[in-house]
PDB file of N, CA, C and O in Angstrom:
ATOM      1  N   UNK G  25       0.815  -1.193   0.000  1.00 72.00           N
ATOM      2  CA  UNK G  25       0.000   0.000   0.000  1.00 72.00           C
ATOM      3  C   UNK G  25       0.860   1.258   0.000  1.00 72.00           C
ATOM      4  O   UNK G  25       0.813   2.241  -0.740  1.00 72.00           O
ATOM      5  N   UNK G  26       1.770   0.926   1.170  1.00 79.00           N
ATOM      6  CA  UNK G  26       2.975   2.382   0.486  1.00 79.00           C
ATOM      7  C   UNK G  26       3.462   2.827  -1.231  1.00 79.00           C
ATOM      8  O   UNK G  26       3.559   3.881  -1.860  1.00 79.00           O
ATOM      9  N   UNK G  27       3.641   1.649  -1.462  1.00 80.00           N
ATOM     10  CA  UNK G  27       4.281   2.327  -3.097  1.00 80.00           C
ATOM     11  C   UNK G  27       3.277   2.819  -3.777  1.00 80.00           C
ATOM     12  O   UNK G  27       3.470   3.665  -4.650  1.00 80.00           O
ATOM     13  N   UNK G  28       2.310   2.452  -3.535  1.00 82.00           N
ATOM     14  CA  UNK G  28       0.623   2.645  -4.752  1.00 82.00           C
ATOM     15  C   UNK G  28       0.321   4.049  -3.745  1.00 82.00           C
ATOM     16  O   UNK G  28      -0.574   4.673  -4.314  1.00 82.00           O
ATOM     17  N   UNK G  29       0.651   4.634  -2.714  1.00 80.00           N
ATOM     18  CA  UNK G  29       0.234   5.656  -2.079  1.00 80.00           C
ATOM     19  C   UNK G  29       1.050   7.090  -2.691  1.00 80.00           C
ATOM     20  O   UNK G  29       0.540   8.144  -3.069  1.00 80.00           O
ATOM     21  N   UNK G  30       2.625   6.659  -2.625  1.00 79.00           N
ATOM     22  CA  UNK G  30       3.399   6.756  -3.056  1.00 79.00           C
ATOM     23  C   UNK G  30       3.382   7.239  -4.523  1.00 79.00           C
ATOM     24  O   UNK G  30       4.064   8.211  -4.847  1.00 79.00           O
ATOM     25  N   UNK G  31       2.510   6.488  -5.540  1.00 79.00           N
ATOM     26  CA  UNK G  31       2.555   7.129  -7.081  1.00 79.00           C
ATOM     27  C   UNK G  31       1.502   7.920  -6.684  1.00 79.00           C
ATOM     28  O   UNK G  31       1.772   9.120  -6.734  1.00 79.00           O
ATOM     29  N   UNK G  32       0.638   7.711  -6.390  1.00 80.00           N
ATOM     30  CA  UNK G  32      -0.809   8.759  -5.965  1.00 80.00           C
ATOM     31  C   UNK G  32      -0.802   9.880  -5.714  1.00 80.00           C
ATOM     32  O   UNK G  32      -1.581  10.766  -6.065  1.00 80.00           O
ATOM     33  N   UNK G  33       0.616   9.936  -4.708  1.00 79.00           N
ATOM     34  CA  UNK G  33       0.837  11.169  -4.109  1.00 79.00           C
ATOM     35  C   UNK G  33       1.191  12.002  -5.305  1.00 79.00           C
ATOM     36  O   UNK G  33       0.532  12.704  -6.072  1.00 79.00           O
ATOM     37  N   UNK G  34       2.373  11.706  -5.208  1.00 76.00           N
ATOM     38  CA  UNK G  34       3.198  12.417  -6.238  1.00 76.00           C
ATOM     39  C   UNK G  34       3.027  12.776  -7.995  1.00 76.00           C
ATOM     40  O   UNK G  34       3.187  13.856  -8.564  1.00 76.00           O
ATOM     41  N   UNK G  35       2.732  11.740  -8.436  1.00 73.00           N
ATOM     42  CA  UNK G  35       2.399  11.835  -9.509  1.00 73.00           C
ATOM     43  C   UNK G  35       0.870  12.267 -10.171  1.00 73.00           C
ATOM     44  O   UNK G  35       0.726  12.803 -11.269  1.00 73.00           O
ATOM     45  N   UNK G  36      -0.094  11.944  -9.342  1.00 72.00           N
ATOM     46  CA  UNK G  36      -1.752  12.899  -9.314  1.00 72.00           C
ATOM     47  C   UNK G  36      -1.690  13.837  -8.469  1.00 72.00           C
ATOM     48  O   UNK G  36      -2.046  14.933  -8.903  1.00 72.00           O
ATOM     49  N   UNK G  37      -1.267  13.778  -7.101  1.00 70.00           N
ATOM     50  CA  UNK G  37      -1.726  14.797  -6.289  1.00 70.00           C
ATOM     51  C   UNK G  37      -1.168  16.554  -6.532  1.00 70.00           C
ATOM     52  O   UNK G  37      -1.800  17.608  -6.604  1.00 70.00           O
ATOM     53  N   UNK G  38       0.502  16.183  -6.619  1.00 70.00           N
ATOM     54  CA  UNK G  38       1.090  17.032  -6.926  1.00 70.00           C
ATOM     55  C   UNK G  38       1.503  17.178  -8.326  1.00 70.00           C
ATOM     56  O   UNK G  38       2.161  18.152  -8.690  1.00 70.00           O
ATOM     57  N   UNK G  39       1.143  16.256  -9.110  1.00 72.00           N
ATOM     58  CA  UNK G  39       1.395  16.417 -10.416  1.00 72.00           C
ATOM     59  C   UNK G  39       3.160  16.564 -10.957  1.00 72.00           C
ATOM     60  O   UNK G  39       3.536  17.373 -11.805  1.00 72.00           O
ATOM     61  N   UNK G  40       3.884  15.768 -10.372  1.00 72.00           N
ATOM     62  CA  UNK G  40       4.930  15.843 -10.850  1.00 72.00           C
ATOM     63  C   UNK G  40       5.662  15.485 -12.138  1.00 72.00           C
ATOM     64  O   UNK G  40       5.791  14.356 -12.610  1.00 72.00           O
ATOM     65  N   UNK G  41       6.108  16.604 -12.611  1.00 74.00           N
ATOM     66  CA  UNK G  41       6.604  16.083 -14.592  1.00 74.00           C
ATOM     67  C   UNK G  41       8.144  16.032 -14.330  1.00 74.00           C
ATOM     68  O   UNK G  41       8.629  16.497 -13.299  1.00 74.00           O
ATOM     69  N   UNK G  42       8.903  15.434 -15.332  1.00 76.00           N
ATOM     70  CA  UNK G  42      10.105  15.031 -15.834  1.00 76.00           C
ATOM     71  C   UNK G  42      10.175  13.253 -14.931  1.00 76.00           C
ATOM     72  O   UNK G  42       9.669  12.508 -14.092  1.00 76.00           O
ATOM     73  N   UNK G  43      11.489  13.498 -16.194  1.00 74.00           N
ATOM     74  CA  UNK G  43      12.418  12.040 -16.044  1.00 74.00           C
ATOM     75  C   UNK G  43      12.793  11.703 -14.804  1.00 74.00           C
ATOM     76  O   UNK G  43      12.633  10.530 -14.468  1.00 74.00           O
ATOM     77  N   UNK G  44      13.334  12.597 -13.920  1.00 78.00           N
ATOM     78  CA  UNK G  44      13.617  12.272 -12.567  1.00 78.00           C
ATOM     79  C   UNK G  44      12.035  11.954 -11.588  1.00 78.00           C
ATOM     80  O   UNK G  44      12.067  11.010 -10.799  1.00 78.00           O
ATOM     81  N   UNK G  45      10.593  12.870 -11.723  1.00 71.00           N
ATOM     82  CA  UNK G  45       9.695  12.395 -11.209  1.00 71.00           C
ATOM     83  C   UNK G  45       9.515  11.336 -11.948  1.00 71.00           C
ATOM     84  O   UNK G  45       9.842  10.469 -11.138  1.00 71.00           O
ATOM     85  N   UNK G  46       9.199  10.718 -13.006  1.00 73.00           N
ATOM     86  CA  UNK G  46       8.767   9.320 -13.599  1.00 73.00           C
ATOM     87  C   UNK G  46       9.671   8.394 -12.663  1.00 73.00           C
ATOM     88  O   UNK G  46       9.172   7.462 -12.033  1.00 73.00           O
ATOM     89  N   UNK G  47      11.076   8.714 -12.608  1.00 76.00           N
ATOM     90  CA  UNK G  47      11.802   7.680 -11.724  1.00 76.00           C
ATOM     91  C   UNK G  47      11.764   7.752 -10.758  1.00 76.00           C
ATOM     92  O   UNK G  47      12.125   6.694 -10.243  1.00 76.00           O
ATOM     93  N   UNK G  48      11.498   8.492 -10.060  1.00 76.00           N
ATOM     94  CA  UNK G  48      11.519   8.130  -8.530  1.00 76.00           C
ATOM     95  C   UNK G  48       9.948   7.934  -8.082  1.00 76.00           C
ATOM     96  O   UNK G  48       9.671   7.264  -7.088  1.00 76.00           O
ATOM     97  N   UNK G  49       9.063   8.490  -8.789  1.00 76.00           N
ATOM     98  CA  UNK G  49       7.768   8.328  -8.528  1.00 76.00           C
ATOM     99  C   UNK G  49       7.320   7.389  -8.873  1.00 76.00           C
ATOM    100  O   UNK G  49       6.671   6.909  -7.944  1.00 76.00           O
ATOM    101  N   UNK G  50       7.276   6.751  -9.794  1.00 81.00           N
ATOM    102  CA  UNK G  50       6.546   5.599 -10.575  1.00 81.00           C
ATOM    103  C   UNK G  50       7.725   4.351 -10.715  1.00 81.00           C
ATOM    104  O   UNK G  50       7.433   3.218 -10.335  1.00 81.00           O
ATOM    105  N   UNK G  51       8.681   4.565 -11.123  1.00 84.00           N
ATOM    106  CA  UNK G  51       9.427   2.876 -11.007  1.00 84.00           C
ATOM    107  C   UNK G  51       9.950   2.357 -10.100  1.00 84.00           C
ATOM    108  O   UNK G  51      10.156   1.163  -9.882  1.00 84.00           O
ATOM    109  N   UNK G  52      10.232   3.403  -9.429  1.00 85.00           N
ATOM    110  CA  UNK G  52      10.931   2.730  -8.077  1.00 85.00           C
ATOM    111  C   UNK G  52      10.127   1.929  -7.019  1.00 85.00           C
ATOM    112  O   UNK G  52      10.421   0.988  -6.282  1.00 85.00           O
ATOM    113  N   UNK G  53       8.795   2.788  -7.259  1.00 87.00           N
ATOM    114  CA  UNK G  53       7.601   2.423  -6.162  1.00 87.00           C
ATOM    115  C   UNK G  53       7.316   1.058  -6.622  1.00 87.00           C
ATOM    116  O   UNK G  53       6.959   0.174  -5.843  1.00 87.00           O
ATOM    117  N   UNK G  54       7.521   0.828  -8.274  1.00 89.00           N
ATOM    118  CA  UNK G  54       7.003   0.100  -9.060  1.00 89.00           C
ATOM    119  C   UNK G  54       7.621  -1.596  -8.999  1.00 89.00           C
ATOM    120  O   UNK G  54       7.036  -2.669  -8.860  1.00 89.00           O
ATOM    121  N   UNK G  55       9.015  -1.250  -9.167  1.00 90.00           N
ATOM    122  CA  UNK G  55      10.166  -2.123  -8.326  1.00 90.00           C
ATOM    123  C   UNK G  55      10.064  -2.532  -7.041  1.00 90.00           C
ATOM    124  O   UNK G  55      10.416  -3.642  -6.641  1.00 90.00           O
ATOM    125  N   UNK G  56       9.576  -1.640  -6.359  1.00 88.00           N
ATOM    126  CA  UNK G  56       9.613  -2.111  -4.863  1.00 88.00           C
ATOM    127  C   UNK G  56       8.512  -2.944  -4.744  1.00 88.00           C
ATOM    128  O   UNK G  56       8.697  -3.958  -4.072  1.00 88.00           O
ATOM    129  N   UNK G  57       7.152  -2.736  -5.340  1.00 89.00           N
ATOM    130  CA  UNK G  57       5.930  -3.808  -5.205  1.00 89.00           C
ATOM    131  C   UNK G  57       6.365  -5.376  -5.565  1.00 89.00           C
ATOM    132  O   UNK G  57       6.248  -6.430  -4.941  1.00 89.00           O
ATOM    133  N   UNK G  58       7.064  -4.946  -7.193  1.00 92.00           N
ATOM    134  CA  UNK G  58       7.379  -6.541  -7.652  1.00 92.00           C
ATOM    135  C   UNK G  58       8.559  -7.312  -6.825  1.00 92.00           C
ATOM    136  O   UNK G  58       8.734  -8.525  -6.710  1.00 92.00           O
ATOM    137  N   UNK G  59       9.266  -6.291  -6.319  1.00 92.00           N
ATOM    138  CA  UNK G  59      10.270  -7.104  -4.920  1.00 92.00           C
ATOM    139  C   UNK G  59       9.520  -7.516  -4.068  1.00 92.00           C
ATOM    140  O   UNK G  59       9.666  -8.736  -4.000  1.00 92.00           O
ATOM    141  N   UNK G  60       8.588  -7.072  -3.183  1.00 89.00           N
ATOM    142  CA  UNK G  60       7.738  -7.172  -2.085  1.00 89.00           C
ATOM    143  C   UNK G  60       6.619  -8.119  -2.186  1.00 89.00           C
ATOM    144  O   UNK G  60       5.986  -8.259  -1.139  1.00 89.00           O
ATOM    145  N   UNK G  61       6.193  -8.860  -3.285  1.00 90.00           N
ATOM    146  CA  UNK G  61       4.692  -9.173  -3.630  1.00 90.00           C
ATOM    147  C   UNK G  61       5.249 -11.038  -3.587  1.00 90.00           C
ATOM    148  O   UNK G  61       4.387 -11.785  -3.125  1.00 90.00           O
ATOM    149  N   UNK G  62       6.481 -11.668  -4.001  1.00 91.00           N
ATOM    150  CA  UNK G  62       6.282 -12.472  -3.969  1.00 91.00           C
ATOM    151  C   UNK G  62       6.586 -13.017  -2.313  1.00 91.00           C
ATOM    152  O   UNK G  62       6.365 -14.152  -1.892  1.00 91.00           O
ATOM    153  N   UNK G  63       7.035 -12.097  -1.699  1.00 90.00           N
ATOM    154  CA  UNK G  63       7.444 -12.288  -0.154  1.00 90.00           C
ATOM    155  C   UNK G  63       5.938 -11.881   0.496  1.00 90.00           C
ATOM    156  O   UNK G  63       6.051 -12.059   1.709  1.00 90.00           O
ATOM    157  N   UNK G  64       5.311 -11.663   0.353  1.00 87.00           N
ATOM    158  CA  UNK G  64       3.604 -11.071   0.834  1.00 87.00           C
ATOM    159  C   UNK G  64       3.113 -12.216   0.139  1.00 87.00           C
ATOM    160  O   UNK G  64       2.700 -12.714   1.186  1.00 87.00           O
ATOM    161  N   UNK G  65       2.739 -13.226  -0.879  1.00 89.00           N
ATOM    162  CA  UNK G  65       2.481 -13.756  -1.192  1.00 89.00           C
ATOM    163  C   UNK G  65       2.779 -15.433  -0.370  1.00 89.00           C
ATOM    164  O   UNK G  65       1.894 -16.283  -0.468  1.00 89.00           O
ATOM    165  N   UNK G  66       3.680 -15.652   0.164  1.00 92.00           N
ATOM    166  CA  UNK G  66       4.495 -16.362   0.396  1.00 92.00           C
ATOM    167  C   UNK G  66       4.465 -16.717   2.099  1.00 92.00           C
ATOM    168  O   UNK G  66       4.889 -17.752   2.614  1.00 92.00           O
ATOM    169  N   UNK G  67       3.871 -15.608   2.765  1.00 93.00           N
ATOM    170  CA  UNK G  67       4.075 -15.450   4.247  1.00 93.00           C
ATOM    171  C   UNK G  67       3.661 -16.364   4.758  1.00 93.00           C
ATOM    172  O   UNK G  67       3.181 -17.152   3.943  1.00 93.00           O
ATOM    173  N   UNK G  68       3.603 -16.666   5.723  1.00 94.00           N
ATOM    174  CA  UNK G  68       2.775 -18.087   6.748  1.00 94.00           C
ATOM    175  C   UNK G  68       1.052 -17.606   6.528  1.00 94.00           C
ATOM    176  O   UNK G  68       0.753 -16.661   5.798  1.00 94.00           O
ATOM    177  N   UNK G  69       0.510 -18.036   6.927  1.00 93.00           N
ATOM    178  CA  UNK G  69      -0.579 -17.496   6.789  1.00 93.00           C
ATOM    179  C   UNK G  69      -1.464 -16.892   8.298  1.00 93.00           C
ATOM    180  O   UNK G  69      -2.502 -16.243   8.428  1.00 93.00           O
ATOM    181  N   UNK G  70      -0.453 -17.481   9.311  1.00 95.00           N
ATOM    182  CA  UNK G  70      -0.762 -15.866  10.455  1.00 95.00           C
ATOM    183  C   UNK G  70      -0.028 -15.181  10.149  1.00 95.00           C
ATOM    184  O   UNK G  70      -0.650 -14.167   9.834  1.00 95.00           O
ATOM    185  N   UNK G  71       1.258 -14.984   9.972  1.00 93.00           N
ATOM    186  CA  UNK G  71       1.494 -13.409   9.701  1.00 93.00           C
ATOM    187  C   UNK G  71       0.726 -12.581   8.340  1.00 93.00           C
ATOM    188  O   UNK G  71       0.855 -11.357   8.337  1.00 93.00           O
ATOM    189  N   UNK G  72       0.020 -13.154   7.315  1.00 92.00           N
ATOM    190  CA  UNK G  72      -0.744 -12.417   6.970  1.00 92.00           C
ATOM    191  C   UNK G  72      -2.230 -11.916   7.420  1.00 92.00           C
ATOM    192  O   UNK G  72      -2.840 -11.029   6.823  1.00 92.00           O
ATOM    193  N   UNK G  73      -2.711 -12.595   8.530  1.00 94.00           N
ATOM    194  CA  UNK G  73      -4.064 -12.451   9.680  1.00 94.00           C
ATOM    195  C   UNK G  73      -3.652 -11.352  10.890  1.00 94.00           C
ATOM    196  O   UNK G  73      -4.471 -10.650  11.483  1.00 94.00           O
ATOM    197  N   UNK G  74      -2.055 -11.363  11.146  1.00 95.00           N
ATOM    198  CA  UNK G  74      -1.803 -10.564  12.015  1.00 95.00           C
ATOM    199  C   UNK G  74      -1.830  -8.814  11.127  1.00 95.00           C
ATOM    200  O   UNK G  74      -2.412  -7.835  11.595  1.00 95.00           O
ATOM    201  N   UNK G  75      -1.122  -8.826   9.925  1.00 90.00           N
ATOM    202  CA  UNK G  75      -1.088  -7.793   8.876  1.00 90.00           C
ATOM    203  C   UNK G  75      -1.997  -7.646   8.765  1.00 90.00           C
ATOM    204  O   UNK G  75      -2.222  -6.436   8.781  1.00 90.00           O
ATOM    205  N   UNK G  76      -3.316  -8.529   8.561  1.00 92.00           N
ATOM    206  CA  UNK G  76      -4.780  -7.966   7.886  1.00 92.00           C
ATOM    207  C   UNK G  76      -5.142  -7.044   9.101  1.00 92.00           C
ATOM    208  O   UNK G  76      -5.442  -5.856   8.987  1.00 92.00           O
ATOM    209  N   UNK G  77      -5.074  -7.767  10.323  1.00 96.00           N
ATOM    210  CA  UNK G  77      -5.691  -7.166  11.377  1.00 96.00           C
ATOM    211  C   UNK G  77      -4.946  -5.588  12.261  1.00 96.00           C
ATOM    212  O   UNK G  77      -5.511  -4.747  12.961  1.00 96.00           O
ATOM    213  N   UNK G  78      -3.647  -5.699  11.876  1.00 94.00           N
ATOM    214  CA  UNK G  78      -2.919  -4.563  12.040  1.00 94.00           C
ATOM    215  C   UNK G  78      -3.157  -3.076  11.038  1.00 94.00           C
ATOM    216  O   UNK G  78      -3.016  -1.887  11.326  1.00 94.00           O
ATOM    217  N   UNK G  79      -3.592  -3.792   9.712  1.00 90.00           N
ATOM    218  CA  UNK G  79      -4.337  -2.727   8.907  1.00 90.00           C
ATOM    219  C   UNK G  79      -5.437  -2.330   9.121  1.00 90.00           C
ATOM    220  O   UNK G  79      -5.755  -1.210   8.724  1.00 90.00           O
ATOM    221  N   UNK G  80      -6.447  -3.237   9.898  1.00 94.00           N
ATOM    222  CA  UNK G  80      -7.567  -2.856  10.093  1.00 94.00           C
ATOM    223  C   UNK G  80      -8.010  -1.970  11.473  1.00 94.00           C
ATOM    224  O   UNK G  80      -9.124  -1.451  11.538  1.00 94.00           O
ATOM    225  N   UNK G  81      -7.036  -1.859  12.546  1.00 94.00           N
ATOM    226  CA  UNK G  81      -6.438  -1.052  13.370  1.00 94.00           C
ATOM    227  C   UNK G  81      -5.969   0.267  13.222  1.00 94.00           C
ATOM    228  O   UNK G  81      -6.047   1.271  13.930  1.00 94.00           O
ATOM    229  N   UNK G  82      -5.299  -0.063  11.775  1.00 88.00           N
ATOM    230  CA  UNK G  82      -4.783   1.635  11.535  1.00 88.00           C
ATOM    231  C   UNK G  82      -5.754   1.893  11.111  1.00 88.00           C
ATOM    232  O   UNK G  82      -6.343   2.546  11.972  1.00 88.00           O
ATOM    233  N   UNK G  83      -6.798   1.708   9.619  1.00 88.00           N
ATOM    234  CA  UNK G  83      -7.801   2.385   9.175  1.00 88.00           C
ATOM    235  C   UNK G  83      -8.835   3.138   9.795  1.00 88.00           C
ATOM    236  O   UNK G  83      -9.332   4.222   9.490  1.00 88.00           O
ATOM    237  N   UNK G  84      -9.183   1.910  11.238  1.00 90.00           N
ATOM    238  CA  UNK G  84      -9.923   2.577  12.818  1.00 90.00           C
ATOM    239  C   UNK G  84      -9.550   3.680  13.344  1.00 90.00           C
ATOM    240  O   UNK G  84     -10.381   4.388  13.913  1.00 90.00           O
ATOM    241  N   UNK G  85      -8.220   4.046  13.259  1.00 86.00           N
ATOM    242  CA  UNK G  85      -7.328   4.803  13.727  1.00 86.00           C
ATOM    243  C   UNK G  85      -7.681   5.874  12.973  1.00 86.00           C
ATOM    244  O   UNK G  85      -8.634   6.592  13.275  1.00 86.00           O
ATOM    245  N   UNK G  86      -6.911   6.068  11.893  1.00 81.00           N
ATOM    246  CA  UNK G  86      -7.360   7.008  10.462  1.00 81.00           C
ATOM    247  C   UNK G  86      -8.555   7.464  10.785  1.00 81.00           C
ATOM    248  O   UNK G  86      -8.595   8.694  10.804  1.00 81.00           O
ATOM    249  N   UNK G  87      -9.398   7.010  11.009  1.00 84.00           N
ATOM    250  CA  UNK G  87     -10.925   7.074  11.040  1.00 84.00           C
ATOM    251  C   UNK G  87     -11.324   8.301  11.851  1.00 84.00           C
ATOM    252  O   UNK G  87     -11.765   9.422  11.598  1.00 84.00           O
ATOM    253  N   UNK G  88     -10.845   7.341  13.354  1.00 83.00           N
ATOM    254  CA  UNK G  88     -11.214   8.141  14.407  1.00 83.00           C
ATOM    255  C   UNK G  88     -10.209  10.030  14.603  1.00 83.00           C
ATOM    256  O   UNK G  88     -10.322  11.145  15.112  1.00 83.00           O
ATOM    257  N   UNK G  89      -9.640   9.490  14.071  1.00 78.00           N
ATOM    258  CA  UNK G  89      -8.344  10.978  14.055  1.00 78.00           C
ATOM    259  C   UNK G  89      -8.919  11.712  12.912  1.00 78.00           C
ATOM    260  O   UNK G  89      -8.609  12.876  13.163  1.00 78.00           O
ATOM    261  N   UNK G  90      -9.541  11.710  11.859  1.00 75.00           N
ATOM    262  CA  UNK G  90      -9.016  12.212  10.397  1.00 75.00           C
ATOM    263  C   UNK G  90      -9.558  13.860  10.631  1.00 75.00           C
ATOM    264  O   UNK G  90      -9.019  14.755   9.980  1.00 75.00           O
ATOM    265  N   UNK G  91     -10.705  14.181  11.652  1.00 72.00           N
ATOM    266  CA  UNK G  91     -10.747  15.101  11.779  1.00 72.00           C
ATOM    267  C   UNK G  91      -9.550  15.938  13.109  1.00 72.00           C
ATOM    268  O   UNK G  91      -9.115  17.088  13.059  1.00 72.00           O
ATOM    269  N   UNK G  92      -9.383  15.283  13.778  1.00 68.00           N
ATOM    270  CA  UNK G  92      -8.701  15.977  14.987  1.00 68.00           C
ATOM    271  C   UNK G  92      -6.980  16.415  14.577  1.00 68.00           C
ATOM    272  O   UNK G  92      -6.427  17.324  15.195  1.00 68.00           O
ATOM    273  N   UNK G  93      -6.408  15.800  13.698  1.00 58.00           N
ATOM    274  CA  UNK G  93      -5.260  15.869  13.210  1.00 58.00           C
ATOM    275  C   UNK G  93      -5.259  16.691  11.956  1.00 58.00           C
ATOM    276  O   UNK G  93      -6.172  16.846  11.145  1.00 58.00           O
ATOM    277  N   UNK G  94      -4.028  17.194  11.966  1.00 61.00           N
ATOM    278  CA  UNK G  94      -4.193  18.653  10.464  1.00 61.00           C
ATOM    279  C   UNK G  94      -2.606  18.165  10.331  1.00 61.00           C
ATOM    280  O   UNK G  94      -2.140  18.185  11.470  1.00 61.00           O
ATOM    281  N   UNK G  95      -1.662  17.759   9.429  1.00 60.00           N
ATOM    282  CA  UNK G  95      -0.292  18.153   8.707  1.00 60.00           C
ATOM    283  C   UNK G  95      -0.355  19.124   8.372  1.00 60.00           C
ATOM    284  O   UNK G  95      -1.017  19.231   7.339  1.00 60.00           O
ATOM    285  N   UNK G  96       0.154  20.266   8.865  1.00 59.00           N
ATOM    286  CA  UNK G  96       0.640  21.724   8.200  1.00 59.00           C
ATOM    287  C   UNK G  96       1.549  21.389   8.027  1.00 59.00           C
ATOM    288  O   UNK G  96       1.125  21.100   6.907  1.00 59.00           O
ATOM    289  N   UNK G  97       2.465  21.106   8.000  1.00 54.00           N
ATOM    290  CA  UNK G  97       4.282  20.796   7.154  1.00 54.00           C
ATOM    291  C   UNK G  97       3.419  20.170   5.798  1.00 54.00           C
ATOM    292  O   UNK G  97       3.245  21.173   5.106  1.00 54.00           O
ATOM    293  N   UNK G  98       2.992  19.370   5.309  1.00 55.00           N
ATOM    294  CA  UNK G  98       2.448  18.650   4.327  1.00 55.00           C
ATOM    295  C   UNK G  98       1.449  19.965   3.403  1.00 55.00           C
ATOM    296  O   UNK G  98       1.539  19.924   2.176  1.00 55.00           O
ATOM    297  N   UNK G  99       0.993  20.522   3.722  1.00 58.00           N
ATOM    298  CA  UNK G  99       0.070  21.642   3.469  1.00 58.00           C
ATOM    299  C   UNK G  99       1.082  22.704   3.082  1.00 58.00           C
ATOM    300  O   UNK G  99       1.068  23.037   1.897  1.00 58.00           O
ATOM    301  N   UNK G 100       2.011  23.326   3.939  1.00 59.00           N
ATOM    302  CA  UNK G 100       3.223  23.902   3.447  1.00 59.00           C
ATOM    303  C   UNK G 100       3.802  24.063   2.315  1.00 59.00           C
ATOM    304  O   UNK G 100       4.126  25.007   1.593  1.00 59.00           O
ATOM    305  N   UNK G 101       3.887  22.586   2.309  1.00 57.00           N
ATOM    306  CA  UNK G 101       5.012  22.311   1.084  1.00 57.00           C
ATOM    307  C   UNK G 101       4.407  22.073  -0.471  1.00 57.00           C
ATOM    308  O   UNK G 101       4.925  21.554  -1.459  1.00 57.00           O
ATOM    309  N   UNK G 102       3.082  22.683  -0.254  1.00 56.00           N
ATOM    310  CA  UNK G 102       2.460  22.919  -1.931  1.00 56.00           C
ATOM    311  C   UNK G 102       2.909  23.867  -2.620  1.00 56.00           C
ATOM    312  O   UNK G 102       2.497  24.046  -3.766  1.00 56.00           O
TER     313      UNK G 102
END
């Protein structure tokens, strides 16, 4: 979910152009999934129940915060 957050950001949110954003925005993230996917694929199958459930913790989280929390450094830097 980081790398796919990762092109989202950068490449829609902020709209980043050139050769250096294509590379660091999009292949690297892109590389890092196809490194990462056959090891996520592969896990025991509690540590992927412990991951499901650790994501589903943060999203609760996310949830309950999304109004009480503000990034101004992130807001800043538009």
């Amino acid at each position: 979910m980081l790398h796919v957050s990762v092109i989202g950001y950068f490449k829609f949110k902020k709209r980043s152009n050139g050769w250096r954003a294509n590379l660091f925005d999009i292949l690297i993230p892109i590389i890092g999934i196809a490194v990462l996917l056959p090891v996520l694929l592969h896990i025991d199958n509690y540590a992927k129940i412990i991951g499901g459930i650790w994501l589903v913790i943060g999203i609760i989280i996310l949830i309950l915060n999304k109004n009480k929390c503000q990034i101004d450094w992130l807001e800043a830097n538009k």
